[in-house]
CSV table of C-alpha atoms in Angstrom, one decimal:
chain,number,residue,atom,x,y,z
A,149,MET,CA,43.7,0.0,18.2
A,150,SER,CA,45.5,2.9,19.8
A,151,ILE,CA,44.4,6.5,19.2
A,152,SER,CA,47.0,9.1,18.5
A,153,SER,CA,47.5,11.8,21.2
A,154,GLU,CA,48.4,14.4,18.7
A,155,TYR,CA,44.8,15.7,18.5
A,156,THR,CA,44.3,18.9,20.5
A,157,LEU,CA,40.8,19.3,21.9
A,158,SER,CA,39.3,22.7,20.9
A,159,GLY,CA,36.9,24.9,22.8
A,160,GLY,CA,34.2,23.7,20.4
A,161,ASP,CA,35.0,20.1,21.2
A,162,LEU,CA,34.7,20.7,24.9
A,163,PHE,CA,31.6,23.0,24.8
A,164,LEU,CA,28.8,21.4,26.8
A,165,GLY,CA,26.3,22.6,24.2
A,166,HIS,CA,22.8,24.0,24.6
A,167,SER,CA,21.1,20.6,24.4
A,168,LEU,CA,21.7,17.7,26.8
A,169,ASP,CA,21.6,15.2,24.0
A,170,ASN,CA,24.4,16.8,22.1
A,171,GLY,CA,27.3,17.0,24.5
A,172,PRO,CA,31.0,16.6,23.7
A,173,VAL,CA,31.0,12.8,23.6
A,174,ILE,CA,28.0,12.7,21.3
A,175,ARG,CA,29.5,15.3,18.9
A,176,ALA,CA,32.8,13.5,18.9
A,177,ALA,CA,31.1,10.4,17.3
A,178,ALA,CA,30.3,12.6,14.3
A,179,ASN,CA,33.9,13.9,14.0
A,180,ALA,CA,35.7,12.2,11.1
A,181,ASP,CA,39.0,12.7,13.1
A,182,ARG,CA,38.8,9.7,15.4
A,183,ARG,CA,41.4,11.2,17.7
A,184,ALA,CA,38.7,13.3,19.2
A,185,TYR,CA,37.2,10.4,21.2
A,186,THR,CA,37.1,9.6,24.8
A,187,ALA,CA,36.5,6.0,25.7
A,188,ASN,CA,33.0,6.7,26.8
A,189,ALA,CA,29.7,5.3,25.7
A,190,LEU,CA,27.5,7.8,27.4
A,191,VAL,CA,23.7,7.4,27.0
A,192,SER,CA,21.6,10.6,27.0
A,193,GLY,CA,18.0,11.3,26.6
A,194,TYR,CA,16.1,9.4,29.3
A,195,PHE,CA,14.3,12.6,30.4
A,196,TYR,CA,14.1,14.8,27.3
A,197,GLY,CA,12.6,12.6,24.6
A,198,ILE,CA,15.8,12.4,22.5
A,199,TRP,CA,17.6,9.1,22.5
A,200,ASN,CA,21.3,9.2,21.4
A,201,THR,CA,24.6,7.7,22.1
A,202,PRO,CA,28.0,8.2,20.6
A,203,LEU,CA,27.6,4.9,18.7
A,204,HIS,CA,24.2,6.1,17.3
A,205,ARG,CA,25.7,9.4,16.2
A,206,ALA,CA,28.5,7.5,14.4
A,207,ILE,CA,26.0,5.2,12.7
A,208,SER,CA,23.8,8.1,11.6
A,209,SER,CA,26.9,10.0,10.3
A,210,GLN,CA,27.9,6.8,8.4
A,211,LEU,CA,31.4,6.8,9.8
A,212,PRO,CA,32.5,3.1,10.0
A,213,LEU,CA,35.9,4.0,11.5
A,214,ASN,CA,34.2,5.8,14.3
A,215,VAL,CA,31.9,2.9,14.8
A,216,GLN,CA,34.9,0.6,15.0
A,217,THR,CA,36.6,2.9,17.5
A,218,LEU,CA,33.6,3.0,19.8
A,219,LEU,CA,33.1,-0.7,19.7
A,220,GLU,CA,36.7,-1.3,20.6
A,221,ALA,CA,36.3,1.2,23.4
A,222,GLY,CA,33.5,-0.9,24.9
A,223,ALA,CA,30.3,0.7,23.4
A,224,ASP,CA,27.3,-1.6,23.7
A,225,PRO,CA,26.9,-3.1,20.2
A,226,ASN,CA,23.1,-3.0,20.7
A,227,GLY,CA,23.3,0.8,20.9
A,228,PHE,CA,21.5,0.9,24.3
A,229,ASP,CA,21.3,-1.3,27.2
A,230,ILE,CA,18.3,-3.4,28.1
A,231,GLU,CA,17.1,-0.9,30.7
A,232,SER,CA,17.0,1.9,28.1
A,233,LEU,CA,15.2,-0.2,25.5
A,234,SER,CA,12.8,-1.3,28.2
A,235,ALA,CA,12.1,2.2,29.2
A,236,TYR,CA,11.1,3.2,25.7
A,237,ALA,CA,9.0,0.1,25.1
A,238,TYR,CA,7.2,0.7,28.4
A,239,ARG,CA,5.4,3.7,26.8
A,240,PHE,CA,3.7,1.5,24.3
A,241,LEU,CA,2.2,-1.0,26.7
A,242,ARG,CA,-1.4,-2.2,26.4
A,243,PHE,CA,-3.6,-1.2,29.3
A,244,ARG,CA,-1.4,1.8,30.2
A,245,THR,CA,-3.1,4.2,32.6
A,246,TRP,CA,-1.2,7.4,32.0
A,247,LYS,CA,-2.8,10.2,29.9
A,248,SER,CA,0.4,11.8,28.6
A,249,TRP,CA,3.4,10.6,26.6
A,250,HIS,CA,5.7,12.6,28.9
A,251,VAL,CA,6.4,9.7,31.3
A,252,LEU,CA,9.8,10.5,32.7
A,253,TYR,CA,12.2,7.7,33.3
A,254,ASN,CA,12.6,6.3,36.7
A,255,PRO,CA,13.4,2.8,37.9
A,256,GLU,CA,9.7,2.0,38.0
A,257,SER,CA,9.3,2.7,34.3
A,258,ASP,CA,11.3,-0.4,33.4
A,259,TRP,CA,9.0,-2.5,31.2
A,260,ARG,CA,9.8,-5.6,33.1
A,261,ARG,CA,8.9,-4.2,36.5
A,262,GLN,CA,5.3,-3.4,35.6
A,263,PRO,CA,2.5,-5.6,36.7
A,264,MET,CA,0.9,-4.9,33.3
A,265,PHE,CA,3.8,-6.6,31.6
A,266,ASN,CA,3.3,-10.3,31.8
A,267,LEU,CA,2.8,-13.0,29.3
A,268,THR,CA,-0.8,-13.3,30.2
A,269,ALA,CA,-1.8,-9.6,30.0
A,270,GLN,CA,0.2,-8.2,27.0
A,271,PHE,CA,-0.4,-11.1,24.7
A,272,THR,CA,-4.1,-11.9,25.3
A,273,PRO,CA,-6.8,-11.3,22.6
A,274,LEU,CA,-8.4,-7.9,22.3
A,275,SER,CA,-10.4,-7.3,25.5
A,276,SER,CA,-14.0,-6.0,25.9
A,277,ASP,CA,-12.6,-3.0,27.7
A,278,GLU,CA,-10.3,-2.1,24.8
A,279,ILE,CA,-13.3,-2.3,22.5
A,280,LEU,CA,-15.4,-0.1,24.8
A,281,LYS,CA,-12.6,2.4,24.9
A,282,ARG,CA,-12.7,2.8,21.1
A,283,GLN,CA,-16.3,3.9,21.4
A,284,THR,CA,-15.4,7.0,23.3
A,285,SER,CA,-13.2,8.3,20.5
A,286,THR,CA,-12.0,7.5,17.0
A,287,ALA,CA,-9.3,5.1,15.9
A,288,ARG,CA,-7.6,3.8,12.8
A,289,PHE,CA,-9.2,0.4,12.1
A,290,TRP,CA,-5.8,-1.4,12.3
A,291,THR,CA,-4.6,-0.2,15.6
A,292,GLU,CA,-5.5,1.4,19.0
A,293,GLU,CA,-7.3,4.7,19.5
A,294,GLU,CA,-4.4,6.2,21.4
A,295,LEU,CA,-1.8,5.3,18.8
A,296,ILE,CA,1.7,6.6,19.7
A,297,PRO,CA,3.9,6.9,16.6
A,298,LEU,CA,7.0,4.7,17.0
A,299,ASP,CA,9.2,7.8,16.4
A,300,LYS,CA,7.4,9.9,19.0
A,301,ASP,CA,10.8,10.5,20.7
A,302,THR,CA,13.6,11.6,18.5
A,303,ASP,CA,15.4,8.4,17.3
A,304,GLY,CA,13.3,6.3,19.7
A,305,ASP,CA,12.4,3.9,16.9
A,306,THR,CA,16.0,3.4,16.0
A,307,MET,CA,17.4,2.8,19.4
A,308,HIS,CA,18.6,-0.7,18.5
A,309,SER,CA,21.9,-0.2,16.5
A,310,LEU,CA,21.0,-2.6,13.7
A,311,VAL,CA,17.7,-0.7,13.2
A,312,ALA,CA,19.7,2.6,13.1
A,313,ALA,CA,22.1,1.1,10.5
A,314,ALA,CA,19.3,-0.3,8.4
A,315,LYS,CA,17.7,3.1,8.3
A,316,THR,CA,20.9,4.6,6.8
A,317,GLY,CA,21.2,1.9,4.3
A,318,ASN,CA,24.9,1.4,5.1
A,319,ILE,CA,25.5,-2.3,4.9
A,320,ASP,CA,29.2,-2.1,6.0
A,321,ILE,CA,28.1,-0.5,9.3
A,322,PHE,CA,25.3,-3.0,9.7
A,323,ASP,CA,27.9,-5.8,9.3
A,324,GLN,CA,30.2,-4.2,11.8
A,325,LEU,CA,27.6,-4.1,14.5
A,326,TYR,CA,26.3,-7.6,13.7
A,327,GLN,CA,29.7,-9.1,13.8
A,328,ALA,CA,30.4,-7.2,17.1
A,329,GLY,CA,27.6,-9.1,18.7
A,330,ALA,CA,24.5,-6.8,18.3
A,331,ASP,CA,21.5,-9.0,19.2
A,332,ALA,CA,19.3,-10.1,16.4
A,333,SER,CA,18.0,-13.4,17.9
A,334,PHE,CA,14.3,-12.3,18.0
A,335,TRP,CA,14.3,-11.3,14.3
A,336,LYS,CA,16.1,-14.5,13.3
A,337,ALA,CA,13.8,-17.0,15.0
A,338,PRO,CA,12.7,-19.5,12.2
A,339,GLN,CA,9.1,-19.3,13.5
A,340,THR,CA,7.8,-15.8,14.4
A,341,PRO,CA,7.6,-15.7,18.2
A,342,ALA,CA,4.2,-15.3,19.8
A,343,THR,CA,5.5,-13.5,22.9
A,344,ILE,CA,8.5,-11.6,24.3
A,345,PRO,CA,11.1,-14.0,25.8
A,346,ASP,CA,11.7,-13.8,29.6
A,347,PRO,CA,14.2,-12.3,30.2
A,348,PRO,CA,13.8,-10.1,27.2
A,349,THR,CA,16.5,-9.6,24.6
A,350,ALA,CA,17.6,-6.3,23.0
A,351,SER,CA,16.0,-7.2,19.7
A,352,SER,CA,12.7,-8.3,21.3
A,353,LEU,CA,12.4,-4.9,23.1
A,354,ALA,CA,13.0,-2.9,19.9
A,355,VAL,CA,9.8,-1.1,18.7
A,356,THR,CA,10.6,-1.9,15.1
A,357,THR,CA,13.0,-4.2,13.1
A,358,PRO,CA,15.8,-3.6,10.6
A,359,LEU,CA,13.5,-4.8,7.8
A,360,HIS,CA,10.9,-2.3,8.7
A,361,ALA,CA,13.4,0.5,9.0
A,362,ALA,CA,14.9,-0.3,5.6
A,363,ILE,CA,11.4,-0.4,4.1
A,364,SER,CA,10.5,3.0,5.6
A,365,ALA,CA,13.7,4.5,4.1
A,366,GLY,CA,13.3,2.7,0.8
A,367,HIS,CA,16.6,0.9,0.9
A,368,THR,CA,16.2,-2.1,-1.4
A,369,ASP,CA,19.7,-3.5,-0.9
A,370,MET,CA,19.4,-3.2,2.9
A,371,ILE,CA,16.2,-5.2,2.8
A,372,GLN,CA,17.9,-8.0,0.9
A,373,HIS,CA,21.0,-8.0,3.2
A,374,PRO,CA,19.3,-9.1,6.5
A,375,LEU,CA,17.3,-11.7,4.5
A,376,SER,CA,20.7,-13.1,3.3
A,377,LEU,CA,21.7,-13.4,7.0
A,378,SER,CA,18.6,-15.5,7.7
A,379,PHE,CA,16.5,-12.8,9.2
A,380,ASN,CA,12.8,-13.8,9.3
A,381,PRO,CA,10.9,-11.9,6.6
A,382,ASN,CA,7.8,-12.1,8.9
A,383,ALA,CA,9.4,-10.6,12.0
A,384,LEU,CA,7.1,-8.5,14.2
A,385,ALA,CA,8.0,-6.0,16.9
A,386,LEU,CA,5.9,-7.5,19.6
A,387,SER,CA,6.9,-4.9,22.1
A,388,VAL,CA,4.3,-2.7,20.4
A,389,GLN,CA,1.4,-5.2,20.2
A,390,THR,CA,-1.1,-2.6,19.1
A,391,GLN,CA,0.7,-1.7,15.9
A,392,ALA,CA,2.8,-4.7,15.0
A,393,LEU,CA,2.8,-5.3,11.2
A,394,THR,CA,4.9,-7.7,9.2
A,395,PRO,CA,7.5,-6.2,6.9
A,396,PHE,CA,5.4,-7.4,4.0
A,397,GLN,CA,2.3,-5.5,5.4
A,398,SER,CA,4.3,-2.3,6.2
A,399,THR,CA,5.1,-1.7,2.5
A,400,LEU,CA,1.4,-0.8,2.2
A,401,LEU,CA,1.5,1.9,4.9
A,402,SER,CA,3.0,4.5,2.6
A,403,ASN,CA,0.9,6.5,0.1
A,404,PRO,CA,1.3,5.3,-2.6
A,405,PRO,CA,2.3,1.8,-1.4
A,406,ASN,CA,5.9,0.7,-2.2
A,407,LEU,CA,5.0,-2.0,-4.7
A,408,PRO,CA,8.7,-2.8,-5.7
A,409,LEU,CA,9.5,-3.6,-2.1
A,410,TYR,CA,6.2,-5.5,-1.7
A,411,SER,CA,7.1,-7.6,-4.7
A,412,LEU,CA,10.6,-8.2,-3.3
A,413,LEU,CA,9.3,-9.6,0.0
A,414,ALA,CA,6.5,-11.5,-1.8
A,415,SER,CA,9.1,-13.4,-3.8
A,416,HIS,CA,10.9,-14.5,-0.6
A,417,PRO,CA,10.2,-18.2,-0.1
A,418,LEU,CA,9.6,-17.8,3.6
A,419,THR,CA,7.3,-14.8,3.4
A,420,ALA,CA,3.8,-15.7,4.9
A,421,PRO,CA,1.5,-13.3,3.0
A,422,HIS,CA,-1.6,-14.3,5.0
A,423,THR,CA,-0.1,-13.5,8.4
A,424,LEU,CA,-2.6,-11.6,10.6
A,425,THR,CA,-1.4,-8.9,13.0
A,426,PRO,CA,-1.2,-10.3,16.5
A,427,LEU,CA,-3.9,-8.2,18.2
A,428,TYR,CA,-6.3,-6.7,15.7
A,429,ARG,CA,-6.0,-9.6,13.2
A,430,VAL,CA,-5.5,-7.4,10.2
A,431,HIS,CA,-4.7,-9.1,6.9
A,432,THR,CA,-2.6,-7.6,4.1
A,433,LEU,CA,-5.7,-7.1,2.0
A,434,HIS,CA,-7.4,-5.0,4.7
A,435,LEU,CA,-4.5,-2.5,4.4
A,436,ALA,CA,-4.7,-2.6,0.6
A,437,VAL,CA,-8.4,-1.9,0.5
A,438,ALA,CA,-7.9,1.2,2.7
A,439,HIS,CA,-6.1,2.8,-0.3
A,440,LEU,CA,-9.3,2.6,-2.4
A,441,SER,CA,-7.2,1.7,-5.4
A,442,LEU,CA,-8.6,-0.8,-7.9
A,443,PRO,CA,-5.3,-1.2,-9.7
A,444,LEU,CA,-3.6,-2.0,-6.4
A,445,LEU,CA,-6.3,-4.6,-5.6
A,446,HIS,CA,-5.9,-6.2,-9.0
A,447,HIS,CA,-2.2,-6.4,-8.5
A,448,LEU,CA,-2.4,-8.0,-5.0
A,449,THR,CA,-5.3,-10.3,-5.6
A,450,SER,CA,-3.5,-12.1,-8.4
A,451,ALA,CA,-1.8,-13.9,-5.5
A,452,LEU,CA,-4.0,-13.2,-2.5
A,453,PRO,CA,-7.6,-14.1,-3.2
A,454,LEU,CA,-10.2,-12.0,-1.5
A,455,SER,CA,-11.8,-15.2,0.0
A,456,SER,CA,-8.6,-15.7,2.1
A,457,THR,CA,-9.3,-12.6,4.2
A,458,PRO,CA,-11.2,-13.2,7.4
A,459,PRO,CA,-12.8,-10.3,9.3
A,460,THR,CA,-10.5,-8.4,11.7
A,461,ALA,CA,-10.7,-8.8,15.5
A,462,LEU,CA,-13.1,-5.8,15.4
A,463,GLY,CA,-15.3,-7.6,12.8
A,464,HIS,CA,-14.3,-5.5,9.9
A,465,THR,CA,-14.7,-7.1,6.5
A,466,LEU,CA,-13.1,-5.7,3.4
A,467,LEU,CA,-16.4,-4.1,2.5
A,468,HIS,CA,-16.5,-2.3,5.9
A,469,ILE,CA,-13.0,-0.9,5.4
A,470,ALA,CA,-13.8,0.4,1.9
A,471,CYS,CA,-16.7,2.3,3.4
A,472,LEU,CA,-15.0,3.7,6.5
A,473,PRO,CA,-14.5,7.5,6.8
A,474,LEU,CA,-10.9,8.4,6.1
A,475,THR,CA,-10.5,10.7,9.1
A,476,ASP,CA,-12.8,12.1,11.7
A,477,SER,CA,-13.3,15.2,9.6
A,478,HIS,CA,-15.2,12.9,7.2
A,479,ILE,CA,-17.6,11.9,10.0
A,480,GLN,CA,-20.9,13.8,10.4
A,481,LEU,CA,-19.8,14.9,13.9
A,482,PHE,CA,-22.6,17.5,14.1
A,483,ALA,CA,-25.3,14.8,14.2
A,484,PRO,CA,-25.6,12.9,17.5
A,485,LYS,CA,-26.3,9.5,15.9
A,486,SER,CA,-23.3,9.5,13.6
A,487,TYR,CA,-21.1,11.0,16.3
A,488,ALA,CA,-22.1,8.2,18.7
A,489,SER,CA,-22.0,5.4,16.1
A,490,LEU,CA,-18.8,6.0,14.0
A,491,HIS,CA,-15.4,5.4,15.7
A,492,GLU,CA,-13.3,3.6,13.0
A,493,LEU,CA,-11.1,5.4,10.5
A,494,ARG,CA,-9.6,4.2,7.2
A,495,THR,CA,-6.4,6.3,7.4
A,496,LEU,CA,-3.1,4.4,7.5
A,497,ASP,CA,-1.1,7.4,8.6
A,498,PRO,CA,0.4,6.8,12.1
A,499,HIS,CA,1.0,10.6,12.5
A,500,PHE,CA,-2.6,11.6,11.8
A,501,ARG,CA,-4.0,13.8,14.6
A,502,ARG,CA,-7.7,13.7,15.5
A,503,ALA,CA,-9.9,16.8,15.8
A,504,ARG,CA,-10.3,18.0,19.3
A,505,LEU,CA,-13.9,19.0,19.8
A,506,GLN,CA,-15.2,21.5,22.3
A,507,PRO,CA,-18.6,20.7,23.9
A,508,ALA,CA,-21.0,23.5,24.5
A,509,ARG,CA,-20.8,24.9,28.1
A,510,SER,CA,-23.5,26.3,30.3
A,511,SER,CA,-23.4,30.1,30.6
A,512,ALA,CA,-24.4,29.6,34.2
A,513,SER,CA,-21.2,27.8,35.0
A,514,THR,CA,-18.5,29.9,36.8
A,515,SER,CA,-15.8,27.3,36.5
A,516,CYS,CA,-16.2,26.9,32.7
A,517,PRO,CA,-17.3,30.2,31.2
A,518,PRO,CA,-18.7,30.1,27.7
A,519,GLN,CA,-16.1,30.5,25.0
A,520,PRO,CA,-16.8,32.8,22.0
A,521,ALA,CA,-17.4,31.1,18.7
A,522,PRO,CA,-14.7,31.7,16.0
A,523,GLN,CA,-15.3,34.4,13.5
A,524,ASN,CA,-15.7,31.9,10.7
A,525,SER,CA,-18.0,28.9,10.6
A,526,TRP,CA,-17.1,25.6,12.2
A,527,ALA,CA,-16.8,24.3,8.6
A,528,ASP,CA,-13.6,26.3,8.4
A,529,TYR,CA,-12.0,25.6,11.8
A,530,ARG,CA,-11.2,22.9,14.3
A,531,ARG,CA,-9.3,23.1,17.6
A,532,ALA,CA,-5.8,21.8,17.4
A,533,PRO,CA,-4.9,19.2,20.1
A,534,SER,CA,-1.9,21.0,21.5
A,535,SER,CA,-1.6,24.6,20.4
A,536,GLY,CA,-5.0,26.0,21.3
A,537,LYS,CA,-5.1,27.7,17.9
A,538,HIS,CA,-7.5,27.0,15.1
A,539,ASP,CA,-6.6,25.0,12.0
A,540,VAL,CA,-8.5,24.7,8.8
A,541,PHE,CA,-11.2,22.1,9.0
A,542,PRO,CA,-12.8,22.3,5.5
A,543,LEU,CA,-15.7,20.3,4.2
A,544,PRO,CA,-14.1,17.1,2.9
A,545,SER,CA,-13.7,16.6,-0.8
A,546,SER,CA,-15.8,14.0,-2.7
A,547,ASP,CA,-13.0,13.4,-5.2
A,548,TYR,CA,-12.5,9.9,-3.9
A,549,PHE,CA,-16.1,8.8,-4.6
A,550,PRO,CA,-15.4,7.2,-8.0
A,551,ALA,CA,-12.4,5.2,-6.7
A,552,GLN,CA,-14.4,4.1,-3.6
A,553,THR,CA,-17.4,3.0,-5.8
A,554,ALA,CA,-15.1,1.1,-8.1
A,555,VAL,CA,-13.5,-0.8,-5.2
A,556,VAL,CA,-16.8,-1.6,-3.6
A,557,ARG,CA,-18.2,-2.8,-6.9
A,558,TYR,CA,-15.1,-5.1,-7.3
A,559,LEU,CA,-15.6,-6.5,-3.8
A,560,LEU,CA,-19.3,-7.2,-4.3
A,561,ALA,CA,-18.7,-8.8,-7.7
A,562,SER,CA,-16.3,-11.3,-6.0
A,563,GLY,CA,-19.2,-12.8,-4.0
A,564,THR,CA,-17.0,-12.7,-0.8
A,565,GLN,CA,-18.7,-9.8,0.9
A,566,ASP,CA,-21.9,-9.6,3.0
A,567,VAL,CA,-23.7,-6.3,3.0
A,568,ALA,CA,-25.4,-7.2,6.2
A,569,ALA,CA,-22.2,-8.1,8.1
A,570,GLN,CA,-21.9,-6.2,11.4
A,571,ASP,CA,-18.7,-5.3,13.2
A,572,VAL,CA,-18.2,-5.2,17.0
A,573,HIS,CA,-20.1,-1.9,17.2
A,574,GLY,CA,-23.0,-3.4,15.3
A,575,ASN,CA,-22.3,-1.3,12.2
A,576,THR,CA,-22.8,-2.5,8.7
A,577,ALA,CA,-21.0,-0.9,5.7
A,578,LEU,CA,-24.1,1.2,5.2
A,579,HIS,CA,-23.9,2.6,8.7
A,580,TYR,CA,-20.5,3.9,7.9
A,581,LEU,CA,-21.5,5.4,4.5
A,582,ALA,CA,-24.6,7.0,6.0
A,583,GLY,CA,-22.6,8.6,8.8
A,584,HIS,CA,-20.2,10.6,6.5
A,585,ARG,CA,-20.3,14.3,6.5
A,586,VAL,CA,-20.4,14.2,2.7
A,587,VAL,CA,-22.3,11.0,1.8
A,588,ASN,CA,-21.5,9.0,-1.3
A,589,GLU,CA,-25.2,8.8,-2.2
A,590,ALA,CA,-24.6,6.7,-5.4
A,591,LEU,CA,-22.7,4.1,-3.4
A,592,VAL,CA,-25.4,4.0,-0.7
A,593,ALA,CA,-28.0,3.3,-3.4
A,594,MET,CA,-25.8,0.6,-4.9
A,595,LEU,CA,-25.4,-1.2,-1.6
A,596,ARG,CA,-29.1,-0.9,-0.9
A,597,GLU,CA,-29.8,-2.6,-4.3
A,598,ARG,CA,-27.2,-5.4,-3.7
A,599,GLY,CA,-28.2,-6.2,-0.1
A,600,PRO,CA,-31.5,-7.0,1.6
A,601,GLU,CA,-33.6,-3.8,2.1
A,602,GLU,CA,-33.9,-4.6,5.9
A,603,VAL,CA,-30.2,-3.8,6.3
A,604,TRP,CA,-31.0,-0.1,5.5
A,605,ALA,CA,-34.1,0.2,7.6
A,606,ALA,CA,-34.0,-2.6,10.2
A,607,VAL,CA,-30.4,-3.6,11.2
A,608,ARG,CA,-29.5,-1.7,14.3
A,609,ASN,CA,-26.1,-1.0,15.8
A,610,ARG,CA,-25.3,-1.1,19.5
A,611,TRP,CA,-26.8,2.3,20.0
A,612,GLY,CA,-30.1,1.2,18.4
A,613,TRP,CA,-29.8,3.0,15.1
A,614,THR,CA,-30.2,1.8,11.6
A,615,PRO,CA,-28.2,3.2,8.6
A,616,LYS,CA,-31.4,5.1,7.6
A,617,ASP,CA,-31.6,6.6,11.1
A,618,VAL,CA,-28.0,7.8,10.9
A,619,TRP,CA,-28.5,9.1,7.4
A,620,LEU,CA,-31.6,11.1,8.2
A,621,ASP,CA,-30.0,12.5,11.4
A,622,GLY,CA,-27.1,13.8,9.3
A,623,LYS,CA,-29.4,15.5,6.9
A,624,GLU,CA,-31.0,17.4,9.7
A,625,SER,CA,-27.7,18.4,11.4
A,626,VAL,CA,-26.5,22.0,11.9
A,627,GLU,CA,-22.8,22.8,11.9
A,628,GLU,CA,-21.9,24.8,14.9
A,629,PRO,CA,-18.6,25.5,16.8
A,630,HIS,CA,-19.9,23.6,19.9
A,631,LYS,CA,-22.3,20.8,20.4
A,632,GLY,CA,-23.8,19.7,23.7
A,633,PHE,CA,-23.5,16.0,22.9
A,634,TRP,CA,-19.7,16.2,22.3
A,635,ARG,CA,-17.6,14.6,24.9
A,636,ALA,CA,-15.3,16.9,26.9
A,637,GLU,CA,-11.6,16.5,26.0
A,638,GLU,CA,-9.4,15.4,28.9
A,639,GLU,CA,-6.5,17.6,29.6
A,640,GLU,CA,-3.0,16.0,29.4
A,641,VAL,CA,-1.3,15.5,32.7
A,642,GLN,CA,2.3,14.9,33.4
A,643,VAL,CA,3.1,11.5,34.9
A,644,PHE,CA,6.3,11.1,36.8
């Protein structure tokens, strides 16, 4: 297709802009007048955390004619080349050693060039080192303690063009890209792959899939369209091992869960509802229980029996998850035994930010002078991870207690749960309940009645404490702005 030369470039068209990710070529892709293009598929954003190309701008602007022009001019139908997709996936590796997200791109940050990336290391079961690392912090039960949201960089999660199109819900643009050769081989494999292929493909390096993007955006038609093209309804983004969920499972991450989309995927003949996540071995019902919604459980267990759910790789039963603290603000952090014992959180929010605690410092130290306590009590404040300011840290509400009690009663009535079961930390469900900042005392009493009494007073976790020890320690705690037993927070460092 020829482009008319009648268009006259304006000063605005040629202005370099104030942002390196929004130069003339990028802006041209969002211009409905296709004559504004140059035949250039410039990629920007390696260094500044914003991933964009002219093709992506045309996709997000939902301009199919501009998409066509770019494809005819030689734009990569995948949106980004393998090196760029690899550079982004690199930041989600297991066993990574850097302490900051801000890993600038260089030839050595290619995923495939790292000794950590090999089919032996990345796809092995959860290691003892990974479990020990959880015991120095807190983590969502279904993923790693240093979870990086997939959209940490602007548009990083939609770098693959088919994912970007699925997010918009524009089926015509999705088909344009698919027919132009955008790679979807990893997502169409009849059997869900267990590893990344070598060499990797564009779809295998993407940190999410078109189905996940459509689910996140709530586009029902777009979910049905890839399925009509033989996309696998159980496809996983294995480039992010620590947070790879099936599309079916991802419908439960939102609050409230998207039950219409859940039902849509459940009705697909190839959906495998009992699939476990590859690393943490999380089942759909583990995610469902985290919502503490009895109506949700009734809806799901009509097809997924509770007995079909094994413990996770961390040893969490459904009962454990129902008793976990929602966030670290629900943990009795001011008591040393609960602070040392509780490291697992119930929240499904990938953007949740943990509290950053400040340990007490010796007044004799010259390198670390004592810091003044805030004017208000610690019950009102916490230190924010990045700003250095103080955010509200109120005493958690107990409004969820009735829902939690109802869910636990339902689980116990099924006969599938063991009150004495211990996870990898040696904690029972009673350990987790006893370590809350605001304890659901009625539920503690109910579990003590349903289980052997020795669970309360004799079953010890890896730190040597029983649920009773943890509970008594919490009762004696004093809330202060600094505690000597808190671990010092490591400062972020830039890694180049």
